Coordinates of C-alpha atoms in Angstrom, one line a residue:
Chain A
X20 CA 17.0 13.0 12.9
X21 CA 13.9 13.7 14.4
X22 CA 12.5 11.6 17.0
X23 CA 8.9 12.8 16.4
X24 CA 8.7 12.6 12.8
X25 CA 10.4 8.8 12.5
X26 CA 7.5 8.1 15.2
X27 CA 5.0 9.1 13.1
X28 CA 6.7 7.1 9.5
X29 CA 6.7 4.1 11.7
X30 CA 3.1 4.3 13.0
X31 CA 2.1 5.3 9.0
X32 CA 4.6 1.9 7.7
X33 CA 2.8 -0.2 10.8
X34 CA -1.1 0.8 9.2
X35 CA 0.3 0.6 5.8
X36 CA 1.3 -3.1 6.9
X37 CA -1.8 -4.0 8.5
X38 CA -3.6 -2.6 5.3
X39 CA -1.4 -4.8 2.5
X40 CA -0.9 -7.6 4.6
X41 CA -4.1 -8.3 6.4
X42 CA -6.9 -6.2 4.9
X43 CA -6.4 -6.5 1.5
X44 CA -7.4 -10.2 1.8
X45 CA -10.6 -9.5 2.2
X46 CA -10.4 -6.9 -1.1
X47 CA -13.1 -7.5 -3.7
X48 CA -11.8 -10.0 -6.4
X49 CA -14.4 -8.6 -9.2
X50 CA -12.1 -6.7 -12.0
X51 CA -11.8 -3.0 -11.4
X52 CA -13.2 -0.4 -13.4
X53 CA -10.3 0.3 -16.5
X54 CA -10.9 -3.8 -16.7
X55 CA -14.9 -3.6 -16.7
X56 CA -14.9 -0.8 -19.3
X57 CA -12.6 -2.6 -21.3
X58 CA -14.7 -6.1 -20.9
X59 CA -17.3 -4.3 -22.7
X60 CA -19.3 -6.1 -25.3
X61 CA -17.1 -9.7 -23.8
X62 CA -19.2 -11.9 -22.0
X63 CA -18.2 -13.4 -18.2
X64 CA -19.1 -15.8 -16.3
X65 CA -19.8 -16.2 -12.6
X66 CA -15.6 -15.9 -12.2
X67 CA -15.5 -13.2 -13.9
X68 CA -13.3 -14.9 -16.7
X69 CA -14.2 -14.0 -20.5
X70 CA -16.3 -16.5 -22.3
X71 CA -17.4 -15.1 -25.4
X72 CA -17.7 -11.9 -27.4
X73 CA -15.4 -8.8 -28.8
X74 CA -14.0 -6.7 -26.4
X75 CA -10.7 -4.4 -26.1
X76 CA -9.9 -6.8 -23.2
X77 CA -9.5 -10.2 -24.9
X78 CA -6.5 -8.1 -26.9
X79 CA -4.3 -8.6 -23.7
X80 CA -1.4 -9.9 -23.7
X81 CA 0.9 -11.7 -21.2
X82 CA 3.4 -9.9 -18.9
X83 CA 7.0 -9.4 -19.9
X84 CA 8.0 -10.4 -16.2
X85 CA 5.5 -12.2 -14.2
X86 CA 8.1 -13.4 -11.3
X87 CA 7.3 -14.9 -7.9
X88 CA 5.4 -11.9 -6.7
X89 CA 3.2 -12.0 -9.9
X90 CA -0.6 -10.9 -9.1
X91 CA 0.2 -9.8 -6.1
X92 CA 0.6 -13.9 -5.1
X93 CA 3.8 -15.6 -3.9
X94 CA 5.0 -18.4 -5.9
X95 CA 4.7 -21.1 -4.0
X96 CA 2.5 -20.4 -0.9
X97 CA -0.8 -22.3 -1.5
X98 CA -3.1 -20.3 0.2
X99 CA -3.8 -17.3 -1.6
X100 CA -4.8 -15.0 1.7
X101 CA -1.1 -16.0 3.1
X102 CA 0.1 -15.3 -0.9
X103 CA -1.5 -12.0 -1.0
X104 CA -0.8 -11.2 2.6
X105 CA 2.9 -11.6 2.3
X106 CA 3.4 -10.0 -1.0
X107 CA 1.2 -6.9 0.3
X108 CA 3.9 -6.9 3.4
X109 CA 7.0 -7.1 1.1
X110 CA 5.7 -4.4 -1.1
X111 CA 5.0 -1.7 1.3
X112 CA 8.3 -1.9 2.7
X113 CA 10.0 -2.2 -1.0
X114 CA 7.3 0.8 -1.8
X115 CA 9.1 2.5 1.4
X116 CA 12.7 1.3 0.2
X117 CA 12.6 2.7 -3.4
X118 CA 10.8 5.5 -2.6
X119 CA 12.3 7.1 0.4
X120 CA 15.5 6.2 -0.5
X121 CA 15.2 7.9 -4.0
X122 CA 14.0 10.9 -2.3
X123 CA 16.5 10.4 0.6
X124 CA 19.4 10.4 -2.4
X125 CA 17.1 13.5 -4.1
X126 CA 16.8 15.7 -1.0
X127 CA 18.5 18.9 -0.7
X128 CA 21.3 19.0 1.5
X129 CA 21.8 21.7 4.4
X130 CA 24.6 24.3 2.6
X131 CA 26.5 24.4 5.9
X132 CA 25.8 20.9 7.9
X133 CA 26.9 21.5 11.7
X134 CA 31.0 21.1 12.1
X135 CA 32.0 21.3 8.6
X136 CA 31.0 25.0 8.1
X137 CA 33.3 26.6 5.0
X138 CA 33.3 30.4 5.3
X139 CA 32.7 31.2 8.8
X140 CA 32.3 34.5 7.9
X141 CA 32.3 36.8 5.1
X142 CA 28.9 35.6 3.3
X143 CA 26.3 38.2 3.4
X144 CA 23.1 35.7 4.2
X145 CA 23.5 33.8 7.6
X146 CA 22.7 31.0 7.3
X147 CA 22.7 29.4 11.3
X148 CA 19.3 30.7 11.2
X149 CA 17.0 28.1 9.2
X150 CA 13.3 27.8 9.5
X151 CA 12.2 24.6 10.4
X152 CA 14.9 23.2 12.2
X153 CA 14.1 22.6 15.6
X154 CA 17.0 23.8 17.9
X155 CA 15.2 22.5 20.9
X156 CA 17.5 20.8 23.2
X157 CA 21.3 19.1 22.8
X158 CA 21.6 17.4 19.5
X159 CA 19.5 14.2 18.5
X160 CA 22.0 11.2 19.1
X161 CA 20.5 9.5 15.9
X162 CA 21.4 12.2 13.4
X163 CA 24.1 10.8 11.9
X164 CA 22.4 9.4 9.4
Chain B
X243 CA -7.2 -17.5 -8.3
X244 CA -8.3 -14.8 -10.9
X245 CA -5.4 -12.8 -12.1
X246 CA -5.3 -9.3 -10.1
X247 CA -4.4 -6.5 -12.3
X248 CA -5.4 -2.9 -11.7
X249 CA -3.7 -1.1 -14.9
X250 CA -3.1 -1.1 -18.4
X251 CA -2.0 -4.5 -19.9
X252 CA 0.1 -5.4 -22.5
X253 CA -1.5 -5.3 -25.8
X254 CA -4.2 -3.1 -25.3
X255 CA -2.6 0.0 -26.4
X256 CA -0.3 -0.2 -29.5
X257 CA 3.5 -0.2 -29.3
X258 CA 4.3 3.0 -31.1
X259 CA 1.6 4.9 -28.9
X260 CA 3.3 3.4 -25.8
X261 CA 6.3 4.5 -26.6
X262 CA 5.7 7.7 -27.1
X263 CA 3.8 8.2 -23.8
X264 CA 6.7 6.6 -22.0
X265 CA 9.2 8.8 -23.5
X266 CA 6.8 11.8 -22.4
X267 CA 6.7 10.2 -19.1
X268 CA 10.3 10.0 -18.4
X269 CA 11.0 13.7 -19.5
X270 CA 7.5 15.2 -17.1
X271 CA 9.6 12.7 -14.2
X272 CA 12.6 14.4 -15.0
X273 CA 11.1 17.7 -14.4
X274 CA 9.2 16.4 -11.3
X275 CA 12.5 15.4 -9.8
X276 CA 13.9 18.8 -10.6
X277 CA 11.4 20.9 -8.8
X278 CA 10.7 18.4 -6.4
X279 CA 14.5 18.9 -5.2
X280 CA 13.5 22.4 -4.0
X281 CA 11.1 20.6 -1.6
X282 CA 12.8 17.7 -0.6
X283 CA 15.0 18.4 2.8
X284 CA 15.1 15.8 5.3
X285 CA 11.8 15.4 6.6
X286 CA 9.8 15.3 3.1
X287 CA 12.4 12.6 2.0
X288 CA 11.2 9.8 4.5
X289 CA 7.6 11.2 4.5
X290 CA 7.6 10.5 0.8
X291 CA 8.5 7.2 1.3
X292 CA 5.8 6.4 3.5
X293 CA 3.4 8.0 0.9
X294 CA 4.1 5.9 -1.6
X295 CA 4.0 2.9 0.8
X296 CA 0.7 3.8 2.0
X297 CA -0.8 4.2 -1.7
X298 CA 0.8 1.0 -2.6
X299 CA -1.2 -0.4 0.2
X300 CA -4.2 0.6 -0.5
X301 CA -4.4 0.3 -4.1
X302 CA -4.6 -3.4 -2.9
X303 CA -7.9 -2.7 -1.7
X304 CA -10.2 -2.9 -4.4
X305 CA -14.0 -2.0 -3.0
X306 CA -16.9 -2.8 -4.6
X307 CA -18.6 -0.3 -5.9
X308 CA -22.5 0.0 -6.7
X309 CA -22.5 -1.6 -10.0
X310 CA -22.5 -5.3 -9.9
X311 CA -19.4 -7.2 -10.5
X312 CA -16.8 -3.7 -10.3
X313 CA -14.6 -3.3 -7.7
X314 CA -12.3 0.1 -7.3
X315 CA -9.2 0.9 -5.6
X316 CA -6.9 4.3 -4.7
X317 CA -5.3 5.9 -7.1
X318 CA -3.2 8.0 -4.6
X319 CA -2.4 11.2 -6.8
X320 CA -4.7 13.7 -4.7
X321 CA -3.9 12.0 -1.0
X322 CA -0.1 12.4 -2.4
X323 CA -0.2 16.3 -3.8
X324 CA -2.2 17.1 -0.5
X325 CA 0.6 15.5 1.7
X326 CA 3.8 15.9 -0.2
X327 CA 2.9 18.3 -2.9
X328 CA 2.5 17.8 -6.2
X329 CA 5.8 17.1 -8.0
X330 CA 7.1 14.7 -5.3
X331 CA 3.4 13.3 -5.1
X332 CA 4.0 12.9 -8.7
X333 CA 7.4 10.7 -8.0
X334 CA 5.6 8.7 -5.3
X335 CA 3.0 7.5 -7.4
X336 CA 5.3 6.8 -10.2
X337 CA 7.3 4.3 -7.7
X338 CA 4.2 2.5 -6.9
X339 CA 3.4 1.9 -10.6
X340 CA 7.4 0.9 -11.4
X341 CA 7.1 -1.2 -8.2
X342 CA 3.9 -2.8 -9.3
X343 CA 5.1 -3.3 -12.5
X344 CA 8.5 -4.4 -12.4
X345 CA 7.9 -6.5 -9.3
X346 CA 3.9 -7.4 -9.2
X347 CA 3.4 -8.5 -12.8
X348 CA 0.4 -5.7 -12.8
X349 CA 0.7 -3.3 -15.9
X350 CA 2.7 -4.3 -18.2
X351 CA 6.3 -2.6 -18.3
X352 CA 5.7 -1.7 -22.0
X353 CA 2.5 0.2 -21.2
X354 CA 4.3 2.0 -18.0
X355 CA 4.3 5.2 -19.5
X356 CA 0.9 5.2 -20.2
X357 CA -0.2 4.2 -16.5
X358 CA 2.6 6.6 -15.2
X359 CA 0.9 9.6 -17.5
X360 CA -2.7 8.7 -16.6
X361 CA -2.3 8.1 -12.7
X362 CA 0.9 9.7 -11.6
X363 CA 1.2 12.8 -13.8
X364 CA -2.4 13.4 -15.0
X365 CA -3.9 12.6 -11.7
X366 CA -1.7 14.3 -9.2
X367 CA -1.6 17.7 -11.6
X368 CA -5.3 17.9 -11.7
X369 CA -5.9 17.2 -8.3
X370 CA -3.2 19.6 -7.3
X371 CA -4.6 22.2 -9.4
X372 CA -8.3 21.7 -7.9
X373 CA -6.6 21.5 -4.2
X374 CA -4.8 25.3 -4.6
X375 CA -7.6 26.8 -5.4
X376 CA -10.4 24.8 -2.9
X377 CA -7.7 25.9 -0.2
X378 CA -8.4 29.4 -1.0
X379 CA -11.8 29.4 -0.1
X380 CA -12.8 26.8 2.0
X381 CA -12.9 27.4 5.5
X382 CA -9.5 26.5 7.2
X383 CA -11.6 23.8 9.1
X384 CA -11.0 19.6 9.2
X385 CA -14.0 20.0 7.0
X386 CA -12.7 22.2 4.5
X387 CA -9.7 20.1 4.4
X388 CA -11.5 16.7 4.4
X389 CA -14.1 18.5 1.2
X390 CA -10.7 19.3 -0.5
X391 CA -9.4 16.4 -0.8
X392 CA -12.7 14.1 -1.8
X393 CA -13.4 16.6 -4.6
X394 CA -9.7 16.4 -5.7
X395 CA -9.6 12.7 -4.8
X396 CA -13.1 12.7 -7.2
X397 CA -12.1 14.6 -9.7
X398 CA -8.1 12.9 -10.0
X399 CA -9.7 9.4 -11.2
X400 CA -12.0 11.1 -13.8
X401 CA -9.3 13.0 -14.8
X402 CA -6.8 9.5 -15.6
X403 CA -9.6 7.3 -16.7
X404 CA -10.2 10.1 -19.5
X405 CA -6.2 10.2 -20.1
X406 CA -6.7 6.1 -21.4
X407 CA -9.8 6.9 -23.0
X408 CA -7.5 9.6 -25.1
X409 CA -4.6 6.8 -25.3
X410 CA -7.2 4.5 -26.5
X411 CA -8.3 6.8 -29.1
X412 CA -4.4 6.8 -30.2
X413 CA -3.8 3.9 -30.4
X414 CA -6.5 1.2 -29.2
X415 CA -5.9 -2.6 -30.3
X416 CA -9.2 -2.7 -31.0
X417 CA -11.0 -0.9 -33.4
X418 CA -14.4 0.3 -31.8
X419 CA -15.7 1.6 -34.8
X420 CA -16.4 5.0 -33.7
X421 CA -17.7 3.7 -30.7
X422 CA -14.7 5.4 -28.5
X423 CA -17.6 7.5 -27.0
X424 CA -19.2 4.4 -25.6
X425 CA -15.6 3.2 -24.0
X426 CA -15.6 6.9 -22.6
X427 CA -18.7 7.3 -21.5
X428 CA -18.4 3.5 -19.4
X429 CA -14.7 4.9 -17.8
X430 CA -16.1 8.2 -17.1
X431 CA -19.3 6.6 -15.3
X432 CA -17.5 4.1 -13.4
X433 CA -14.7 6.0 -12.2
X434 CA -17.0 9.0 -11.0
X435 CA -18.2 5.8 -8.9
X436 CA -14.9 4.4 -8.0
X437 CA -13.7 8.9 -7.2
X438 CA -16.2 8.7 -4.5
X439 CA -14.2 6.0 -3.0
X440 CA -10.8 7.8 -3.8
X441 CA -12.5 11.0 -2.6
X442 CA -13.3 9.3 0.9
X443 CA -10.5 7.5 1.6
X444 CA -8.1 10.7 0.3
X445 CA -10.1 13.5 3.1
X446 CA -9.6 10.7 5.9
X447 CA -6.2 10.4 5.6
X448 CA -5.5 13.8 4.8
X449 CA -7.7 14.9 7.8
X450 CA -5.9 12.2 9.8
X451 CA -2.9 13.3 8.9
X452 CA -3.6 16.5 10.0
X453 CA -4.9 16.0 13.0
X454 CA -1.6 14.4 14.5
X455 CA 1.0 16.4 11.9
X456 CA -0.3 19.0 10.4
X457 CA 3.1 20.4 10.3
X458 CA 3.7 17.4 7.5
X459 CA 0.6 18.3 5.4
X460 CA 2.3 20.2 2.3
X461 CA -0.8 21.4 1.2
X462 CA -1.7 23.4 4.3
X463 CA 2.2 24.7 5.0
X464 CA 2.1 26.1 1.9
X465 CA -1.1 28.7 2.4
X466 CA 1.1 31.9 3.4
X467 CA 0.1 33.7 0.2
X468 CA -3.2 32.5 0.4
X469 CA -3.7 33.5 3.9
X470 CA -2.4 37.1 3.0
X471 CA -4.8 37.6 0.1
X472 CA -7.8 35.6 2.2
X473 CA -10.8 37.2 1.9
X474 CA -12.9 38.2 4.9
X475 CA -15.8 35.6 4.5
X476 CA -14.6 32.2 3.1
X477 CA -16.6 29.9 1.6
X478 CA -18.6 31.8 -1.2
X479 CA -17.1 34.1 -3.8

């Protein structure tokens, strides 16, 4: 695999770590905007929990899961910049997980990978010649998988 | 600590409405998965990974925006159809949200179809749509580039927050009394507010992104008919 490109996903995963787990403690608290709109006609107080009034947001209803990561917290860690810190941290990389490996299992795969080629000769197309792939140099040590 | 949640909750959109929207969901998935197949090879794959990472990362970071009291995070489906196109941009997102709801407690999984719809499908098809024609005639600049993706980021969350406004109009809990226009006219103002936000944090990536890779921008490998039927003097029409 290519050196470059797992360079650059590491440096994106590093920022995308720095951003969930540091940064995002310092995100605003106030309810976004679907909530406001649909806090309309409710009354709030100073915590911006619902204290009176009719609004399509007192129609909500509790979560069929919750679990520890609930709220972006961590059940059991006190202090909620460490909570929300940690569960930013463990959801990029599950983000990264689930997602890359979906598209990993999803991705097309060279017709003819390098060793294993099935009809050496007789196809009309050739298909050694492949945009894209980068025949610079003796092959990547790394691309087995 | 106040609860965090950024989408749709349980009970505020009627079981029979949200069934039907996740049924819709699954099959516009299916088809993203098909013809996002014919882009996947082994660079997109891990690139897509890292997009849905980074949205997931900054969707934590609500902003406030200018009215009192409203914060505002990334949606992600423009930064995602600029960098991985639109139907794996269209999978990333919908990770994120099955992530965030299976895992964060944040949208309930009943409602997942509706949130999927509104910010995964509606948002990255709209944006996608706005972001192959602006690459048509904006100058093939970091300022073209960075004004295609905040109108697309822009016009992306207007596009979703009027998808729930039509889902609410289906099947709200609450009966507004013909008020839906008020609920509409609230979303549309705020997220035009909160679409800034997407719209500036979309273009920095996207020109960021660009600057260092922009081999692994989809949006700008895919200009070759574009560039053949470019007209001399970009810009106006």
């Amino acid at each position: 695999m290519n050196r470059r490109l797992w360079t650059f996903i590491g440096g994106g995963l590093l920022v995308a770590l720095v951003l969930a787990g540091v940064v995002s403690t310092y995100a605003s608290a106030h309810p976004d905007g679907l909530e406001s709109a649909l806090r309309e006609g409710c009354a709030v107080d100073a915590d911006d929990t619902i204290v009176g009034g009719s609004c399509p947001a007192t129609r909500e209803e509790a979560h069929e899961i919750g679990g520890p990561l609930a709220d972006y917290g961590l059940a059991g860690v006190r202090n909620d910049m460490l909570a929300t810190g940690l569960s930013g941290v463990v959801g990029v990389l599950l983000t990264f997980a689930v997602g890359g490996g979906a598209c990993w299992l999803l991705r097309r795969r060279d017709p003819t990978p390098a060793g294993t080629d099935p009809t050496p000769a007789g196809t009309g197309a050739d298909p050694a010649v492949r945009p894209g792939r980068q025949a610079a140099g003796p092959v990547d040590p790394d691309s087995g998988d | 600590m106040e609860p965090v949640a950024m989408h749709i909750s349980n009970g505020i959109i009627n079981g029979p409405v949200a069934a039907v929207f996740a049924a819709f969901a699954l099959a516009a998935l299916v088809v993203c998965v098909l013809r996002g197949r014919r882009d996947l090879d082994d660079r997109l794959a891990p690139l897509a990974g890292l997009v849905a990472a980074f949205i997931f990362a900054v969707q934590m970071l609500n902003f406030p925006i200018l009215t009192a009291g409203v914060s505002g995070h990334l949606m992600g489906g423009a930064l995602a159809a600029l960098l991985v196109g639109p139907w794996v941009g269209a999978l990333c997102v919908a990770v994120v949200l099955v992530v965030q709801a299976l895992v964060f407690g944040d949208g309930g999984v009943a409602m997942l179809g509706l949130n999927i719809t509104n910010i995964a499908l509606l948002g990255t098809a709209a944006s996608y749509l706005l972001i192959a024609l602006l690459l048509r005639v904006v100058p093939r600049t970091p300022a073209g580039l960075a004004a295609t993706g905040f109108v697309a980021g822009l016009v992306s969350v207007v596009v979703a927050a009027l998808g729930f406004v039509g889902q609410y109009w289906l099947g709200g809990t609450v009966d507004l009394g013909g008020n839906l226009a008020g609920l509409a006219g609230t979303m549309v103002g705020v997220h035009v507010l909160i679409g800034v936000g997407e719209g500036l944090i979309t273009a920095t990536t996207v020109v960021t992104v660009a600057t260092v890779r922009p081999d692994l921008v989809y949006a700008l490998r895919r200009q070759g008919p574009a560039t053949a039927a470019a007209p001399a003097a970009g810009g106006v029409r």
